[in-house]
Each structure stands twice: as structure tokens, then as C-alpha cells.
Short mmCIF file of C-alpha atoms in Angstrom, two decimals:
data_model
loop_
_atom_site.label_atom_id
_atom_site.label_comp_id
_atom_site.label_asym_id
_atom_site.label_seq_id
_atom_site.Cartn_x
_atom_site.Cartn_y
_atom_site.Cartn_z
CA MET A 29 -228.13 -96.20 -86.97
CA ALA A 30 -229.48 -93.78 -84.39
CA ASP A 31 -232.99 -95.22 -84.40
CA GLU A 32 -231.91 -98.89 -84.45
CA LYS A 33 -233.93 -101.08 -82.10
CA PHE A 34 -233.32 -104.55 -80.68
CA LYS A 35 -236.17 -107.03 -80.48
CA VAL A 36 -236.32 -108.95 -77.21
CA THR A 37 -238.90 -111.32 -75.75
CA ILE A 38 -239.38 -111.57 -71.98
CA ASP A 39 -241.70 -114.28 -70.67
CA GLY A 40 -243.31 -114.46 -74.10
CA ILE A 41 -243.93 -110.69 -74.34
CA PRO A 42 -242.10 -109.05 -77.26
CA LEU A 43 -240.85 -105.47 -77.24
CA GLU A 44 -238.26 -103.26 -78.92
CA VAL A 45 -235.58 -101.44 -76.93
CA ASP A 46 -232.50 -99.33 -77.60
CA PRO A 47 -229.13 -101.11 -77.90
CA GLY A 48 -227.32 -101.18 -74.56
CA THR A 49 -230.53 -101.57 -72.55
CA THR A 50 -230.24 -104.11 -69.75
CA ILE A 51 -232.70 -106.96 -69.42
CA LEU A 52 -233.98 -105.44 -66.16
CA ASN A 53 -234.74 -102.06 -67.71
CA ALA A 54 -236.31 -103.76 -70.71
CA ALA A 55 -238.59 -105.67 -68.34
CA ARG A 56 -239.45 -102.39 -66.58
CA GLN A 57 -240.79 -101.10 -69.87
CA ILE A 58 -243.30 -103.96 -69.74
CA GLY A 59 -243.99 -103.59 -66.01
CA GLY A 60 -245.96 -105.76 -63.62
CA ASP A 61 -244.81 -109.17 -62.43
CA ILE A 62 -242.50 -109.50 -65.44
CA VAL A 63 -240.00 -107.14 -63.75
CA PRO A 64 -237.29 -109.05 -61.79
CA PRO A 65 -236.77 -107.86 -58.21
CA ALA A 66 -233.68 -105.76 -57.55
CA MET A 67 -232.22 -105.07 -54.11
CA CYS A 68 -228.91 -103.49 -55.15
CA TYR A 69 -229.52 -101.93 -58.57
CA TYR A 70 -230.41 -98.23 -58.46
CA SER A 71 -230.85 -96.41 -61.75
CA LYS A 72 -229.77 -93.05 -60.25
CA LEU A 73 -226.42 -94.46 -59.03
CA GLU A 74 -223.63 -95.15 -61.49
CA GLY A 75 -222.08 -98.62 -61.13
CA SER A 76 -224.83 -100.11 -58.98
CA GLY A 77 -226.12 -103.63 -59.53
CA GLY A 78 -224.67 -107.12 -59.65
CA LYS A 79 -224.38 -107.55 -55.88
CA CYS A 80 -227.58 -109.13 -54.52
CA ARG A 81 -228.36 -111.60 -57.39
CA THR A 82 -232.11 -111.40 -56.79
CA CYS A 83 -232.66 -110.31 -60.42
CA LEU A 84 -231.33 -113.54 -61.96
CA VAL A 85 -233.06 -114.58 -65.18
CA LYS A 86 -232.66 -117.32 -67.78
CA VAL A 87 -231.61 -116.42 -71.33
CA SER A 88 -233.06 -119.25 -73.41
CA LYS A 89 -231.92 -117.66 -76.69
CA GLY A 90 -228.89 -115.43 -76.94
CA SER A 91 -229.75 -113.61 -80.17
CA ASP A 92 -230.78 -114.18 -83.78
CA LYS A 93 -227.12 -114.39 -84.82
CA ASP A 94 -226.22 -116.80 -82.00
CA PRO A 95 -229.36 -118.57 -80.76
CA ARG A 96 -227.53 -120.68 -78.20
CA PRO A 97 -228.88 -120.22 -74.64
CA MET A 98 -226.61 -118.82 -71.98
CA PRO A 99 -225.30 -121.75 -69.90
CA LYS A 100 -226.08 -120.15 -66.52
CA LEU A 101 -228.57 -117.72 -65.07
CA VAL A 102 -227.50 -114.10 -65.48
CA ALA A 103 -228.02 -110.92 -63.48
CA SER A 104 -230.59 -108.96 -65.48
CA CYS A 105 -229.36 -105.62 -64.10
CA ARG A 106 -225.92 -106.19 -65.63
CA THR A 107 -226.75 -108.08 -68.84
CA THR A 108 -227.60 -106.07 -71.95
CA VAL A 109 -230.10 -107.32 -74.50
CA MET A 110 -229.17 -108.62 -77.95
CA ASP A 111 -231.33 -108.53 -81.05
CA GLY A 112 -233.64 -111.54 -80.96
CA MET A 113 -232.88 -112.45 -77.34
CA GLU A 114 -235.45 -114.50 -75.44
CA VAL A 115 -235.57 -114.27 -71.64
CA GLU A 116 -237.46 -116.25 -69.02
CA ASN A 117 -238.22 -114.80 -65.61
CA ILE A 118 -241.34 -115.90 -63.75
CA THR A 119 -242.04 -118.54 -66.40
CA SER A 120 -238.85 -120.44 -65.51
CA PRO A 121 -238.93 -122.86 -62.53
CA GLU A 122 -235.12 -122.71 -62.53
CA VAL A 123 -235.19 -118.94 -61.97
CA LEU A 124 -237.79 -119.16 -59.21
CA ASP A 125 -235.80 -121.87 -57.44
CA ALA A 126 -232.58 -119.82 -57.71
CA ARG A 127 -234.38 -116.73 -56.39
CA LYS A 128 -235.59 -118.72 -53.41
CA SER A 129 -231.99 -119.76 -52.70
CA VAL A 130 -230.79 -116.15 -52.99
CA VAL A 131 -233.44 -115.00 -50.50
CA GLU A 132 -232.36 -117.75 -48.12
CA LEU A 133 -228.77 -116.51 -48.42
CA LEU A 134 -229.81 -112.89 -47.73
CA LEU A 135 -231.71 -114.01 -44.62
CA ILE A 136 -228.85 -116.08 -43.17
CA ASN A 137 -227.64 -113.21 -41.01
CA HIS A 138 -230.59 -110.87 -41.27
CA PRO A 139 -232.38 -110.73 -37.88
CA LEU A 140 -236.14 -110.99 -37.41
CA ASP A 141 -236.45 -107.32 -36.53
CA CYS A 142 -239.57 -106.61 -38.59
CA PRO A 143 -241.78 -106.00 -35.49
CA VAL A 144 -239.48 -103.15 -34.36
CA CYS A 145 -237.78 -102.11 -37.61
CA ASP A 146 -238.73 -98.73 -39.07
CA GLN A 147 -238.35 -100.15 -42.58
CA ALA A 148 -241.24 -102.58 -42.05
CA GLY A 149 -243.95 -101.93 -44.59
CA GLU A 150 -241.47 -100.47 -47.09
CA CYS A 151 -238.88 -103.26 -47.05
CA LYS A 152 -238.31 -105.11 -50.32
CA LEU A 153 -236.64 -107.94 -48.43
CA GLN A 154 -239.95 -108.48 -46.65
CA ASP A 155 -241.70 -108.74 -50.01
CA LEU A 156 -239.11 -111.16 -51.36
CA SER A 157 -239.30 -113.28 -48.21
CA TYR A 158 -243.07 -113.50 -48.55
CA GLU A 159 -242.91 -114.44 -52.23
CA HIS A 160 -239.84 -116.69 -52.30
CA GLY A 161 -238.67 -117.31 -48.74
CA ALA A 162 -238.39 -120.72 -47.11
CA GLU A 163 -240.23 -121.47 -43.88
CA GLN A 164 -237.02 -122.05 -41.94
CA THR A 165 -233.30 -121.63 -42.41
CA ARG A 166 -230.85 -124.50 -42.88
CA TYR A 167 -228.01 -122.43 -41.47
CA ALA A 168 -226.64 -124.09 -38.33
CA PHE A 169 -223.99 -121.54 -37.32
CA PRO A 170 -224.42 -118.46 -35.12
CA ARG A 171 -225.41 -115.30 -36.95
CA ARG A 172 -222.91 -112.49 -37.24
CA THR A 173 -223.70 -109.58 -34.93
CA PHE A 174 -222.58 -105.96 -34.76
CA GLU A 175 -223.16 -103.10 -32.37
CA ARG A 176 -225.35 -100.29 -33.66
CA ILE A 177 -223.38 -97.21 -34.66
CA ASP A 178 -224.53 -93.60 -34.67
CA ILE A 179 -223.10 -92.01 -37.80
CA GLY A 180 -224.00 -88.48 -36.91
CA GLU A 181 -226.92 -86.87 -35.16
CA GLN A 182 -229.59 -88.10 -37.59
CA ILE A 183 -228.46 -91.49 -38.97
CA GLN A 184 -227.97 -94.84 -37.27
CA LEU A 185 -226.21 -97.82 -38.86
CA HIS A 186 -227.47 -101.27 -37.85
CA MET A 187 -225.08 -103.68 -39.61
CA ASN A 188 -227.00 -106.76 -38.43
CA ARG A 189 -229.67 -105.91 -41.00
CA CYS A 190 -227.29 -104.96 -43.82
CA ILE A 191 -227.33 -107.13 -46.98
CA LEU A 192 -224.23 -105.45 -48.48
CA CYS A 193 -226.03 -104.02 -51.49
CA TYR A 194 -223.48 -101.16 -51.71
CA ARG A 195 -226.15 -98.52 -52.41
CA CYS A 196 -225.11 -96.30 -49.51
CA VAL A 197 -221.48 -96.63 -50.60
CA PHE A 198 -222.33 -95.32 -54.06
CA VAL A 199 -224.39 -92.47 -52.58
CA ALA A 200 -221.55 -91.32 -50.32
CA ASN A 201 -219.08 -91.76 -53.16
CA GLN A 202 -221.05 -89.95 -55.84
CA LEU A 203 -222.78 -87.22 -53.82
CA THR A 204 -219.92 -86.24 -51.52
CA ASP A 205 -216.58 -84.70 -52.44
CA THR A 206 -214.31 -87.59 -51.48
CA ARG A 207 -214.40 -91.38 -51.26
CA GLU A 208 -214.65 -91.81 -47.49
CA HIS A 209 -216.43 -95.08 -46.76
CA GLY A 210 -216.99 -98.52 -48.17
CA ILE A 211 -217.01 -102.23 -47.42
CA LEU A 212 -214.19 -103.62 -45.32
CA TYR A 213 -213.02 -107.24 -44.99
CA ARG A 214 -214.28 -110.22 -46.95
CA GLY A 215 -216.91 -112.92 -46.86
CA ASP A 216 -218.85 -113.29 -43.63
CA HIS A 217 -216.75 -110.54 -42.00
CA SER A 218 -217.69 -107.87 -44.58
CA GLU A 219 -219.19 -104.71 -43.13
CA ILE A 220 -219.76 -101.07 -43.93
CA SER A 221 -216.75 -99.23 -42.56
CA THR A 222 -217.20 -96.65 -39.83
CA TYR A 223 -215.18 -94.35 -42.08
CA ILE A 224 -218.65 -93.18 -43.03
CA GLU A 225 -218.38 -90.94 -39.95
CA LYS A 226 -216.07 -88.73 -41.99
CA ALA A 227 -218.79 -88.15 -44.58
CA ILE A 228 -221.76 -87.35 -42.35
CA ASP A 229 -221.29 -83.58 -42.56
CA HIS A 230 -222.11 -83.50 -46.27
CA ASP A 231 -225.51 -81.96 -46.97
CA PHE A 232 -226.64 -84.94 -49.09
CA ILE A 233 -225.42 -87.84 -46.93
CA GLY A 234 -228.95 -88.37 -45.58
CA ASN A 235 -229.81 -90.00 -48.89
CA VAL A 236 -228.16 -93.21 -47.68
CA ILE A 237 -231.39 -93.68 -45.69
CA ASP A 238 -233.59 -93.49 -48.78
CA VAL A 239 -231.52 -95.87 -50.88
CA CYS A 240 -231.10 -98.57 -48.20
CA PRO A 241 -233.48 -101.42 -49.20
CA VAL A 242 -233.64 -102.79 -45.65
CA GLY A 243 -233.51 -101.24 -42.18
CA ALA A 244 -229.73 -101.02 -41.85
CA LEU A 245 -229.61 -97.21 -42.18
CA THR A 246 -232.43 -95.42 -40.41
CA ASP A 247 -233.47 -91.85 -39.63
CA LYS A 248 -232.83 -91.28 -35.91
CA THR A 249 -235.39 -88.47 -35.88
CA PHE A 250 -238.08 -90.96 -36.94
CA ARG A 251 -236.98 -94.15 -35.15
CA PHE A 252 -239.83 -95.89 -33.29
CA LYS A 253 -242.23 -92.96 -33.65
CA SER A 254 -244.78 -94.80 -35.76
CA ARG A 255 -245.38 -97.77 -38.03
CA VAL A 256 -245.36 -96.57 -41.60
CA TRP A 257 -248.92 -97.76 -42.30
CA PHE A 258 -250.25 -95.43 -39.59
CA THR A 259 -248.88 -92.41 -41.47
CA LYS A 260 -250.21 -90.49 -44.46
CA PRO A 261 -247.64 -89.61 -47.16
CA VAL A 262 -248.14 -86.30 -48.97
CA ASP A 263 -246.06 -84.88 -51.83
CA ALA A 264 -244.86 -81.35 -51.10
CA HIS A 265 -242.26 -78.86 -52.27
CA ARG A 266 -240.39 -75.77 -51.12
CA ASP A 267 -238.00 -73.28 -52.66
CA CYS A 268 -234.71 -74.85 -51.56
CA PRO A 269 -231.39 -73.31 -52.69
CA THR A 270 -229.55 -76.64 -52.33
CA CYS A 271 -231.81 -79.30 -53.89
CA SER A 272 -235.03 -79.57 -55.89
CA GLY A 273 -237.10 -79.26 -52.70
CA LYS A 274 -239.53 -81.96 -53.92
CA VAL A 275 -240.23 -84.39 -51.08
CA THR A 276 -242.75 -86.67 -49.42
CA LEU A 277 -244.04 -85.62 -45.99
CA TRP A 278 -245.22 -88.44 -43.71
CA TYR A 279 -248.04 -87.16 -41.51
CA LYS A 280 -249.58 -88.56 -38.36
CA GLY A 281 -252.33 -86.18 -37.40
CA GLU A 282 -250.84 -82.70 -37.78
CA GLU A 283 -247.27 -83.86 -37.13
CA VAL A 284 -244.73 -84.41 -39.87
CA LEU A 285 -242.87 -87.44 -38.53
CA ARG A 286 -240.33 -87.66 -41.33
CA VAL A 287 -239.37 -86.29 -44.73
CA THR A 288 -238.09 -88.45 -47.61
CA GLY A 289 -237.33 -88.05 -51.27
CA ARG A 290 -240.15 -88.81 -53.68
CA LYS A 291 -239.89 -92.40 -54.94
CA ASP A 292 -241.09 -94.13 -58.09
CA GLU A 293 -242.77 -97.54 -58.43
CA TYR A 294 -239.40 -99.27 -58.03
CA ASN A 295 -238.72 -97.47 -54.74
CA GLU A 296 -236.02 -95.28 -56.28
CA VAL A 297 -235.94 -91.57 -55.47
CA ASP A 298 -236.73 -89.21 -58.33
CA GLU A 299 -234.26 -86.60 -57.07
CA PHE A 300 -231.90 -86.66 -54.10
CA ILE A 301 -232.74 -84.13 -51.39
CA CYS A 302 -230.54 -82.22 -48.95
CA ASN A 303 -230.27 -82.74 -45.20
CA THR A 304 -231.96 -79.40 -44.51
CA CYS A 305 -235.16 -80.52 -46.23
CA ARG A 306 -234.94 -84.00 -44.70
CA PHE A 307 -234.17 -83.23 -41.06
CA ASP A 308 -234.81 -79.54 -40.36
CA LYS A 309 -238.09 -78.77 -42.14
CA LYS A 310 -240.76 -80.76 -40.31
CA GLU A 311 -243.60 -78.30 -40.06
CA THR A 312 -246.42 -77.84 -42.55
CA LYS A 313 -245.71 -74.10 -42.75
CA ASP A 314 -242.33 -74.92 -44.33
CA TRP A 315 -243.95 -76.61 -47.33
CA VAL A 316 -246.46 -76.22 -50.12
CA LEU A 317 -248.62 -79.36 -50.17
CA ASP A 318 -249.18 -80.84 -53.64
CA GLU A 319 -251.19 -84.07 -53.47
CA PRO A 320 -251.35 -87.40 -51.63
CA THR A 321 -248.45 -89.63 -52.60
CA LYS A 322 -249.36 -92.40 -55.04
CA VAL A 323 -249.10 -95.71 -53.18
CA ASP A 324 -248.93 -99.21 -54.67
CA LYS A 325 -252.28 -100.94 -54.22
CA ASP A 326 -250.53 -103.94 -52.66
CA SER A 327 -248.68 -101.85 -50.06
CA VAL A 328 -249.74 -101.92 -46.41
CA ILE A 329 -249.60 -98.10 -46.49
CA THR A 330 -252.93 -98.15 -48.36
CA ALA A 331 -254.62 -99.17 -45.08
CA ASN A 332 -254.94 -95.51 -44.04
CA HIS A 333 -254.32 -93.83 -47.38
CA TYR A 334 -256.54 -91.72 -49.61
CA THR A 335 -256.55 -90.46 -53.18
CA SER A 336 -257.56 -86.84 -52.56
CA PHE A 337 -257.49 -84.48 -49.61
CA ALA A 338 -258.23 -81.00 -48.35
CA PRO A 339 -255.11 -79.69 -46.55
CA PRO A 340 -256.96 -78.83 -43.30
CA ALA A 341 -258.14 -82.45 -43.02
CA VAL A 342 -254.58 -83.72 -43.22
CA ILE A 343 -253.04 -81.34 -40.72
CA GLN A 344 -255.91 -81.08 -38.25
CA ARG A 345 -255.05 -81.00 -34.56
CA ASP A 346 -255.97 -84.15 -32.66
CA GLU A 347 -255.16 -83.95 -28.95
CA ILE A 348 -255.94 -87.63 -28.34
CA LEU A 349 -253.64 -88.70 -31.18
CA GLN A 350 -250.83 -86.43 -30.01
CA GLU A 351 -251.06 -87.91 -26.52
CA ALA A 352 -251.02 -91.45 -27.95
CA ASN A 353 -247.95 -90.56 -30.04
CA ALA A 354 -246.10 -89.38 -26.94
CA GLU A 355 -247.01 -92.55 -25.01
CA GLN A 356 -245.91 -94.79 -27.86
CA LEU A 357 -242.58 -92.97 -28.15
CA ALA A 358 -242.01 -93.32 -24.39
CA ARG A 359 -242.65 -97.10 -24.56
CA THR A 360 -240.14 -97.58 -27.36
CA GLU A 361 -237.49 -95.19 -26.09
CA ARG A 362 -235.56 -98.06 -24.50
CA LEU A 363 -235.10 -99.70 -27.91
CA LYS A 364 -232.93 -96.84 -29.13
#
């Protein structure tokens, strides 16, 4: 029947969802701490999920027809609900212990770049490390290292930070005309192929920056210009012939330091934007300002944020701040 619903219980909270709904998306209908973390799943990208294993949950009851529990933890982003299913997430010590192990695995090769990484303050791996990370690693072997690669004029690939979530692969595959980059090799030698250089001319390839959950793919026009919590995000729009033109402008004083797609509470962009909006339109006159971007109350960005604004107050000229911006950029120029 078209209006048939499945009953599922997650951490003791019952709800009804459509058949075919994954456990992760069912949990998102509840919201809050009940939602498993997800580093690789991206609802806007077909085929994503099942790579990072951070969303593991315990199915203590399969369904009303077959109440047997699933013998192992399952990836909630890939497992669909059954009628009568019971799921444990934060209420299961087994799940929390497994999540801690997964975070330890993700951090085996990930460098401690947070003090200089542009993703700091927006990085979900930081949040996971704080919630589930161990104090020290048990890994005794040298970390894998790669040279940084410029994949065009605006994007830099830093494979040392990559957790192989495949999001950028799906973006380049689904938003460009041909399949021109992916993951090469296996195991500890896996890396994003430099074949991505063949895809950088596409007008939507800049979206690999937005979907990257860590600091592996960064905007070269924004690198080292400011910590994200010193900026003020503002939703804006323009009449763009290529994309929706709905973006977030990141202000510092009167300067627009970077432009990103608007993101929801799960850090997923609402609509992918073109490179013209992202890289070429960085002046207030190019945009119509809408409202301050809604920021999670637990985010460090709230340190300098606001809930309402008058446009002149956001874009006011501040000579002292502009001079400080130039000095900060000069100090960090060597890191590029």
C-alpha cells in the first residue's frame, strides 16, 4: 500500500517511517544525539555511505516477523528498517566502544594539523575525536605521507588528511560529464588519484571542497586567511544562470573571505553551486544579503556570531582589521 508505514524503535524512541528508509535517516527524523555520526554518507550523492563505519549501530530486534537480533553491528546508512525493528545507538556500550575503535582507525594516518588546517572548527572528525577518541594511538608504524597537490588554480589536495570517504569521487562522477578520478591502489596505499586534474575545468568541481568532511580538499583562495570562528557567515543569493545562486558568504570585516554552498544541520549542502559563485564573486555588491546563517549552538562559530544584523554593520570598513588581515596572511604565506 502507498501509505504503508514501518514501526521502528531507536534508543527506546518509537516512530513510523516509509519502507526503504535507512536506519540513519530514520534517526534523523528524531534528531539530536540519537542520530549516528556519518563521515561518508551524503544524502545528495547517489551511492554514498558504507565507507567510514562511524555510523555503526546495534539491531537488537530484526523485525516483528523475525525478532532475532543481527549478529554484528551494522552500518546505519546502508541498512534499511524493517517493521518492528529495534535499534540501539548511544544506549549500547558495544556501539560506543566500536565507534571509539573506528575513530582510532581514522586517526592512524591523519596528522595533527588542526592548528593550521582551514577545516578546523567545521571538521566532523574533530567532533568525533573529542567525543570518542582515545588519548593516544597504539599504532607503532610510521604514518603514510603524501605531497600536497594543486588540482587547479583554486583547489589543493592534501592526501595526508584524507580519510577515503569517497565523497569527492562521487561529486566529480555525478556532477561532471565523465568519470575522471577515483581511488587508486589498495589498503594503506590507497589514495585519490591525480586524474582529478582532468576534471578541474568543470564548473561544479569546486563542490569537492564542500563535501570533504576533513581538510583534505581546501579552497586555495581562502587558505590561511582566517580561522573560521573569526568570520561571520551570511546567507545570500544572486541571479546565476548556472546554479541556484544560493550561498553562504563568510565575512571578516567588509571582506568576503570565501563563498560556500548553504549547509543543513548535518553539514550537507542544500544545493551545489558553480565555480563562478564560489571563486569569482567575492564582493558584497555581487550579492543580495538574506540573513545571518543559522549556526549550531555547540559550534565554535557562535563565538562571534549573531542572530540578526543590519547590512551596513556587517560590511563596515575597518582599517585596523584590514591591516591585521594582511599581516596574518603574510605570516602564514610560508605554509602554502
